[in-house]
CSV table of C-alpha atoms in Angstrom, one decimal:
chain,number,residue,atom,x,y,z
A,1,MET,CA,91.4,113.0,141.7
A,2,SER,CA,93.0,110.6,139.3
A,3,PRO,CA,96.1,111.4,137.4
A,4,ALA,CA,94.1,111.5,134.3
A,5,GLN,CA,90.8,113.3,135.7
A,6,PHE,CA,90.2,116.7,133.7
A,7,ASP,CA,93.2,116.9,131.1
A,8,ASP,CA,90.6,117.4,128.8
A,9,HIS,CA,92.2,118.3,125.7
A,10,ALA,CA,95.0,115.5,125.8
A,11,ILE,CA,92.1,112.8,126.6
A,12,ARG,CA,90.6,114.1,123.3
A,13,LEU,CA,93.8,113.9,121.1
A,14,ALA,CA,94.5,110.2,122.8
A,15,ALA,CA,90.6,109.4,121.7
A,16,GLY,CA,91.1,110.2,118.2
A,17,LYS,CA,94.8,108.9,117.7
A,18,SER,CA,93.1,105.8,119.5
A,19,LEU,CA,90.6,105.4,117.1
A,20,GLY,CA,92.9,105.9,114.0
A,21,GLU,CA,95.3,103.3,115.4
A,22,GLN,CA,91.9,100.2,116.0
A,23,MET,CA,90.4,101.3,112.2
A,24,ASP,CA,93.9,100.8,110.6
A,25,HIS,CA,93.8,97.5,112.4
A,26,ARG,CA,90.1,96.3,112.2
A,27,GLY,CA,88.6,98.3,109.5
A,28,PRO,CA,86.3,101.0,109.2
A,29,GLU,CA,83.5,99.6,111.4
A,30,LEU,CA,84.1,99.1,115.3
A,31,GLY,CA,82.1,97.2,117.2
A,32,TRP,CA,80.4,97.6,120.5
A,33,SER,CA,82.9,95.8,122.7
A,34,GLU,CA,85.7,97.6,121.1
A,35,LEU,CA,83.9,101.1,121.7
A,36,LEU,CA,83.1,99.9,125.5
A,37,HIS,CA,86.4,99.1,125.9
A,38,GLY,CA,87.9,102.2,125.0
A,39,PHE,CA,91.5,103.3,125.2
A,40,THR,CA,93.9,103.6,128.2
A,41,PHE,CA,95.1,107.1,129.0
A,42,ARG,CA,97.5,107.5,132.1
A,43,ALA,CA,97.2,104.1,133.2
A,44,GLU,CA,93.5,104.5,133.1
A,45,ARG,CA,90.9,103.0,131.0
A,46,ILE,CA,88.5,105.5,129.4
A,47,GLY,CA,85.5,104.2,127.4
A,48,LEU,CA,84.6,105.5,124.0
A,49,VAL,CA,80.5,105.2,124.7
A,50,ASN,CA,78.1,103.9,126.9
A,51,GLN,CA,74.3,103.3,126.9
A,52,ARG,CA,73.4,106.7,126.5
A,53,GLY,CA,74.0,108.8,123.1
A,54,ILE,CA,76.0,111.3,124.8
A,55,TRP,CA,78.8,110.0,126.6
A,56,LYS,CA,81.2,112.0,129.2
A,57,PRO,CA,83.7,109.8,130.8
A,58,LYS,CA,84.4,110.4,134.7
A,59,ALA,CA,88.0,111.8,134.1
A,60,MET,CA,86.7,114.5,131.9
A,61,ASP,CA,84.0,117.6,132.3
A,62,MET,CA,82.4,117.6,128.9
A,63,PRO,CA,80.9,115.1,126.7
A,64,LEU,CA,83.6,112.8,124.6
A,65,SER,CA,81.3,111.4,121.7
A,66,ILE,CA,77.9,111.4,120.6
A,67,ARG,CA,76.4,108.4,119.0
A,68,THR,CA,73.3,107.3,116.7
A,69,SER,CA,72.1,104.0,116.9
A,70,PRO,CA,71.0,101.6,114.1
A,71,ASP,CA,67.8,102.0,114.7
A,72,ASN,CA,68.0,105.6,115.6
A,73,PRO,CA,65.2,106.1,117.9
A,74,TYR,CA,66.0,110.0,118.5
A,75,ARG,CA,65.6,110.3,114.4
A,76,ASP,CA,69.0,112.0,114.1
A,77,SER,CA,69.3,113.0,110.4
A,78,PHE,CA,71.1,114.6,107.8
A,79,ASP,CA,69.8,117.9,106.6
A,80,PRO,CA,69.1,117.2,102.5
A,81,THR,CA,69.9,120.9,102.0
A,82,THR,CA,73.2,121.5,104.2
A,83,GLN,CA,74.0,117.9,104.6
A,84,LEU,CA,74.7,118.6,108.6
A,85,LEU,CA,74.0,116.3,111.2
A,86,HIS,CA,70.9,117.0,113.2
A,87,TYR,CA,71.5,115.4,116.5
A,88,ARG,CA,68.6,115.2,119.0
A,89,TYR,CA,68.9,116.2,122.5
A,90,PHE,CA,68.6,113.8,125.0
A,91,GLY,CA,65.2,113.8,126.3
A,92,THR,CA,63.0,117.1,126.2
A,93,ASP,CA,64.8,119.0,128.7
A,94,PRO,CA,67.1,121.5,127.2
A,95,ASN,CA,68.9,122.0,130.6
A,96,HIS,CA,69.7,118.3,131.1
A,97,ALA,CA,73.3,117.8,131.6
A,98,ASP,CA,73.9,115.8,128.3
A,99,ASN,CA,72.4,118.7,126.7
A,100,VAL,CA,74.4,121.3,128.7
A,101,GLY,CA,77.7,119.5,128.4
A,102,LEU,CA,77.2,119.4,124.1
A,103,ARG,CA,76.4,123.2,124.5
A,104,ARG,CA,79.6,123.7,126.4
A,105,ILE,CA,81.4,122.2,123.6
A,106,MET,CA,79.9,124.2,121.2
A,107,ALA,CA,80.8,127.0,123.2
A,108,THR,CA,84.5,126.1,123.3
A,109,GLN,CA,84.5,124.4,120.0
A,110,ARG,CA,85.8,121.4,121.6
A,111,PRO,CA,86.0,118.2,118.9
A,112,LEU,CA,83.7,115.0,119.3
A,113,ILE,CA,83.6,111.4,118.0
A,114,TYR,CA,80.6,110.6,116.3
A,115,PHE,CA,79.9,106.9,116.2
A,116,HIS,CA,77.1,106.2,113.3
A,117,GLY,CA,75.5,102.9,114.0
A,118,ILE,CA,75.7,100.8,110.4
A,119,ARG,CA,74.2,97.8,111.8
A,120,PRO,CA,73.4,96.3,115.1
A,121,GLY,CA,76.5,96.2,117.4
A,122,ARG,CA,79.1,98.0,114.3
A,123,TYR,CA,79.6,101.6,114.2
A,124,LEU,CA,81.5,104.0,112.0
A,125,PRO,CA,83.4,106.4,113.7
A,126,ILE,CA,83.8,109.8,112.7
A,127,TRP,CA,86.8,112.0,114.2
A,128,PRO,CA,86.7,114.9,114.6
A,129,VAL,CA,82.9,116.6,115.0
A,130,PHE,CA,82.0,120.0,116.1
A,131,ILE,CA,78.6,121.4,117.5
A,132,VAL,CA,77.9,124.1,115.0
A,133,GLY,CA,74.2,125.0,115.9
A,134,ASP,CA,71.8,124.5,119.1
A,135,ASP,CA,68.0,124.7,118.2
A,136,PRO,CA,66.3,124.3,121.7
A,137,THR,CA,62.6,124.6,120.1
A,138,SER,CA,63.5,121.5,117.5
A,139,LEU,CA,65.3,120.0,120.6
A,140,THR,CA,68.3,119.6,118.0
A,141,PHE,CA,71.9,120.1,117.8
A,142,THR,CA,73.4,120.9,114.1
A,143,VAL,CA,76.7,118.9,114.0
A,144,ALA,CA,79.6,119.7,111.1
A,145,ALA,CA,82.7,117.1,110.5
A,146,ASP,CA,86.4,118.4,110.2
A,147,HIS,CA,89.8,117.6,109.4
A,148,PRO,CA,91.7,115.7,112.3
A,149,ALA,CA,94.5,118.0,111.9
A,150,PHE,CA,92.0,120.7,112.6
A,151,ALA,CA,91.0,119.2,116.1
A,152,GLU,CA,94.4,119.2,117.3
A,153,ASP,CA,95.5,122.7,116.2
A,154,GLN,CA,91.8,123.8,117.7
A,155,LEU,CA,92.9,122.2,121.2
A,156,ALA,CA,96.8,123.6,121.1
A,157,THR,CA,95.6,126.8,120.5
A,158,GLU,CA,92.1,127.4,122.2
A,159,GLY,CA,91.3,130.6,123.2
A,160,ALA,CA,93.4,132.2,120.6
A,161,GLY,CA,90.7,133.5,118.8
A,162,ILE,CA,89.5,132.9,114.9
A,163,SER,CA,89.3,136.0,112.2
A,164,VAL,CA,86.0,136.1,110.5
A,165,ALA,CA,87.8,135.2,107.2
A,166,ALA,CA,89.1,132.0,108.9
A,167,ALA,CA,85.5,131.3,110.2
A,168,GLY,CA,84.5,131.5,106.9
A,169,ASP,CA,87.1,129.5,105.4
A,170,ARG,CA,86.6,126.8,108.3
A,171,GLU,CA,82.6,126.6,107.5
A,172,LEU,CA,83.4,125.8,103.4
A,173,GLU,CA,85.9,123.1,105.0
A,174,ARG,CA,83.6,121.5,107.4
A,175,ARG,CA,80.6,121.6,105.0
A,176,TYR,CA,83.0,119.5,102.1
A,177,ALA,CA,84.4,117.2,105.7
A,178,THR,CA,80.5,116.7,106.3
A,179,ARG,CA,79.6,115.7,102.5
A,180,THR,CA,82.6,113.3,102.8
A,181,THR,CA,81.5,112.0,105.8
A,182,LEU,CA,78.0,111.6,104.1
A,183,THR,CA,79.1,109.5,101.5
A,184,ARG,CA,80.9,107.4,103.7
A,185,ILE,CA,78.2,106.6,105.9
A,186,HIS,CA,76.0,105.7,103.1
A,187,GLN,CA,78.6,103.4,101.2
A,188,ARG,CA,78.6,101.3,104.8
A,189,VAL,CA,74.9,101.2,105.2
A,190,PHE,CA,74.8,100.5,101.2
A,191,ARG,CA,77.8,97.4,101.9
A,192,HIS,CA,75.7,95.9,104.8
A,193,ARG,CA,72.4,96.3,103.3
A,194,VAL,CA,73.2,94.7,100.1
A,195,LEU,CA,75.7,92.0,101.6
A,196,HIS,CA,72.8,90.7,103.9
A,197,ALA,CA,70.2,90.6,101.1
A,198,TYR,CA,72.8,88.2,99.3
A,199,ARG,CA,73.4,86.4,102.6
A,200,SER,CA,77.4,87.7,102.5
A,201,ARG,CA,77.9,85.5,99.1
A,202,CYS,CA,79.1,86.8,95.6
A,203,ALA,CA,76.3,86.9,93.4
A,204,PHE,CA,78.3,85.7,90.2
A,205,CYS,CA,81.0,83.0,92.1
A,206,ARG,CA,79.0,81.9,95.3
A,207,LEU,CA,81.9,82.8,97.6
A,208,ARG,CA,81.1,83.4,101.0
A,209,GLN,CA,84.1,85.7,102.5
A,210,GLU,CA,82.6,88.5,104.0
A,211,PRO,CA,86.0,90.6,104.2
A,212,LEU,CA,86.5,89.9,100.4
A,213,LEU,CA,82.9,91.1,99.4
A,214,ASP,CA,82.0,94.3,98.0
A,215,ALA,CA,78.5,96.1,97.5
A,216,ALA,CA,78.8,96.9,93.6
A,217,HIS,CA,76.6,99.3,92.2
A,218,ILE,CA,74.7,98.5,89.3
A,219,VAL,CA,74.1,102.0,87.6
A,220,ALA,CA,76.9,104.3,89.2
A,221,ASP,CA,76.1,106.4,92.3
A,222,LYS,CA,76.9,109.8,90.5
A,223,ASP,CA,73.9,108.7,87.6
A,224,PRO,CA,70.8,110.2,88.9
A,225,THR,CA,69.1,106.8,89.2
A,226,GLY,CA,72.1,105.5,90.8
A,227,ASP,CA,70.7,105.7,94.3
A,228,PRO,CA,72.6,103.4,97.5
A,229,VAL,CA,69.6,101.0,97.6
A,230,VAL,CA,69.5,97.2,97.5
A,231,PRO,CA,68.1,96.8,94.1
A,232,ASN,CA,70.5,99.1,92.4
A,233,GLY,CA,73.6,96.8,93.7
A,234,LEU,CA,75.0,93.4,93.4
A,235,SER,CA,77.1,91.3,96.1
A,236,LEU,CA,80.4,90.6,94.1
A,237,CYS,CA,83.9,89.4,95.3
A,238,LYS,CA,86.5,91.8,94.6
A,239,ILE,CA,88.0,90.2,91.3
A,240,HIS,CA,84.3,90.1,89.9
A,241,HIS,CA,83.7,93.5,91.0
A,242,ALA,CA,86.5,94.9,89.2
A,243,ALA,CA,85.3,93.2,86.5
A,244,PHE,CA,81.9,94.3,86.2
A,245,ASP,CA,83.0,97.8,86.9
A,246,GLN,CA,85.3,97.5,84.0
A,247,LEU,CA,82.5,96.2,81.5
A,248,PHE,CA,84.7,92.7,81.2
A,249,LEU,CA,81.7,91.3,82.6
A,250,GLY,CA,77.9,92.2,82.0
A,251,VAL,CA,74.2,90.9,83.4
A,252,THR,CA,71.5,91.3,80.9
A,253,PRO,CA,68.1,92.3,82.8
A,254,LYS,CA,67.1,88.6,83.0
A,255,GLY,CA,70.1,88.0,85.1
A,256,VAL,CA,72.4,86.2,83.0
A,257,ILE,CA,76.4,86.6,83.0
A,258,GLU,CA,78.1,87.4,79.6
A,259,VAL,CA,81.8,87.8,79.5
A,260,ARG,CA,83.2,90.1,76.9
A,261,PRO,CA,84.0,88.8,73.7
A,262,ASP,CA,87.7,89.8,73.6
A,263,LEU,CA,87.9,88.4,76.7
A,264,LEU,CA,86.6,84.9,75.6
A,265,LYS,CA,89.1,84.5,73.2
A,266,GLU,CA,92.3,85.0,75.4
A,267,THR,CA,94.2,82.3,77.1
A,268,ASP,CA,95.6,82.8,80.6
A,269,GLY,CA,95.7,81.0,83.5
A,270,PRO,CA,93.3,79.1,85.7
A,271,MET,CA,91.8,82.6,87.1
A,272,LEU,CA,90.9,83.8,83.4
A,273,GLN,CA,89.2,80.3,82.5
A,274,HIS,CA,87.4,79.3,85.7
A,275,GLY,CA,87.0,82.9,87.6
A,276,LEU,CA,85.8,84.8,84.1
A,277,LYS,CA,85.2,82.9,81.1
A,278,GLY,CA,83.5,80.1,82.9
A,279,LEU,CA,80.6,82.5,84.3
A,280,HIS,CA,79.6,82.9,80.6
A,281,HIS,CA,75.9,82.6,80.4
A,282,GLN,CA,75.6,81.6,84.1
A,283,HIS,CA,72.6,82.9,85.8
A,284,ILE,CA,73.5,85.4,88.7
A,285,HIS,CA,72.4,84.2,92.5
A,286,ARG,CA,69.5,86.4,93.5
A,287,PRO,CA,68.5,87.6,97.4
A,288,ARG,CA,65.7,85.2,98.7
A,289,ARG,CA,63.3,88.3,99.1
A,290,THR,CA,61.9,89.9,95.8
A,291,ALA,CA,62.1,93.1,96.9
A,292,ASP,CA,65.6,93.1,97.1
A,293,HIS,CA,66.3,91.6,93.6
A,294,PRO,CA,68.2,93.5,90.8
A,295,ASP,CA,66.4,96.1,89.0
A,296,PRO,CA,65.9,95.0,85.7
A,297,ASP,CA,65.6,98.7,84.3
A,298,ARG,CA,69.0,99.2,85.9
A,299,LEU,CA,70.5,96.1,84.4
A,300,ASP,CA,69.5,96.8,81.1
A,301,LEU,CA,70.8,100.4,81.5
A,302,ARG,CA,73.9,98.9,82.3
A,303,TYR,CA,74.0,95.8,79.9
A,304,HIS,CA,73.6,98.5,77.1
A,305,GLN,CA,77.2,100.2,78.6
A,306,PHE,CA,78.9,96.6,78.7
A,307,LEU,CA,77.5,95.7,74.9
A,308,GLN,CA,79.0,99.3,73.8
A,309,ALA,CA,82.5,98.4,75.2
A,310,SER,CA,82.3,94.9,73.7
């Protein structure tokens, strides 16, 4: 037996720590090769994923991670009512080793990593998640997110038990954490789709540096019509995203950029002159596909907000 083998608690904590460090260094999305490479634990290399959606490294006796591919062949989905993740079994046999492994994870309430595919080869890691339900009839597990600190406490005190009241509080906290997780996933998917539609360039100034680009909502996501869909988005560099959000810049329903009158009267450095004022009466850059063009009704709603702020 290797030095790393079956130290389940320590491996899970090391995996969570490694993920945090990688995301701090590389950003919220990680590449497939990085996940395959994994991390070092007691001089051994432990991968975070493999080709199957449910991954158990040889050094562990239960799964470490679950994964939803960008094309989602197993139809994993978030419940619209509870917003918890419905994660499909591997295959159709409830007694397959992978499914039994997740059932054991649920019984012991050990944390997992969930990798959500944002685009081919790119994944958003969620740590920790817990299996909170199992339905063999629909071949589905139910998954909830939680706070990283709880995973550490849970592994440190496993077997100590949890009161009924504490279990109720935990469920509420997990529902909140899962809603927050779902928001993060939607934001990353929205960003990818908008930037892809605009070929990774700013709709205002044509800047092509993807790390400096955001997916800006035309109508805010808290609005009933503020869906995270491409026609409600603009690919904007960070300075123009901020100016658009603060209503220094507006866009007419026909896609003409306008600069707020008080800003046009100001005199400052070259950024104001060329980066903002120079956009006045310019047309935005649109995606190639007509279906991805900004929705004129949403632009009109946002343009009226701009006029009220002028």
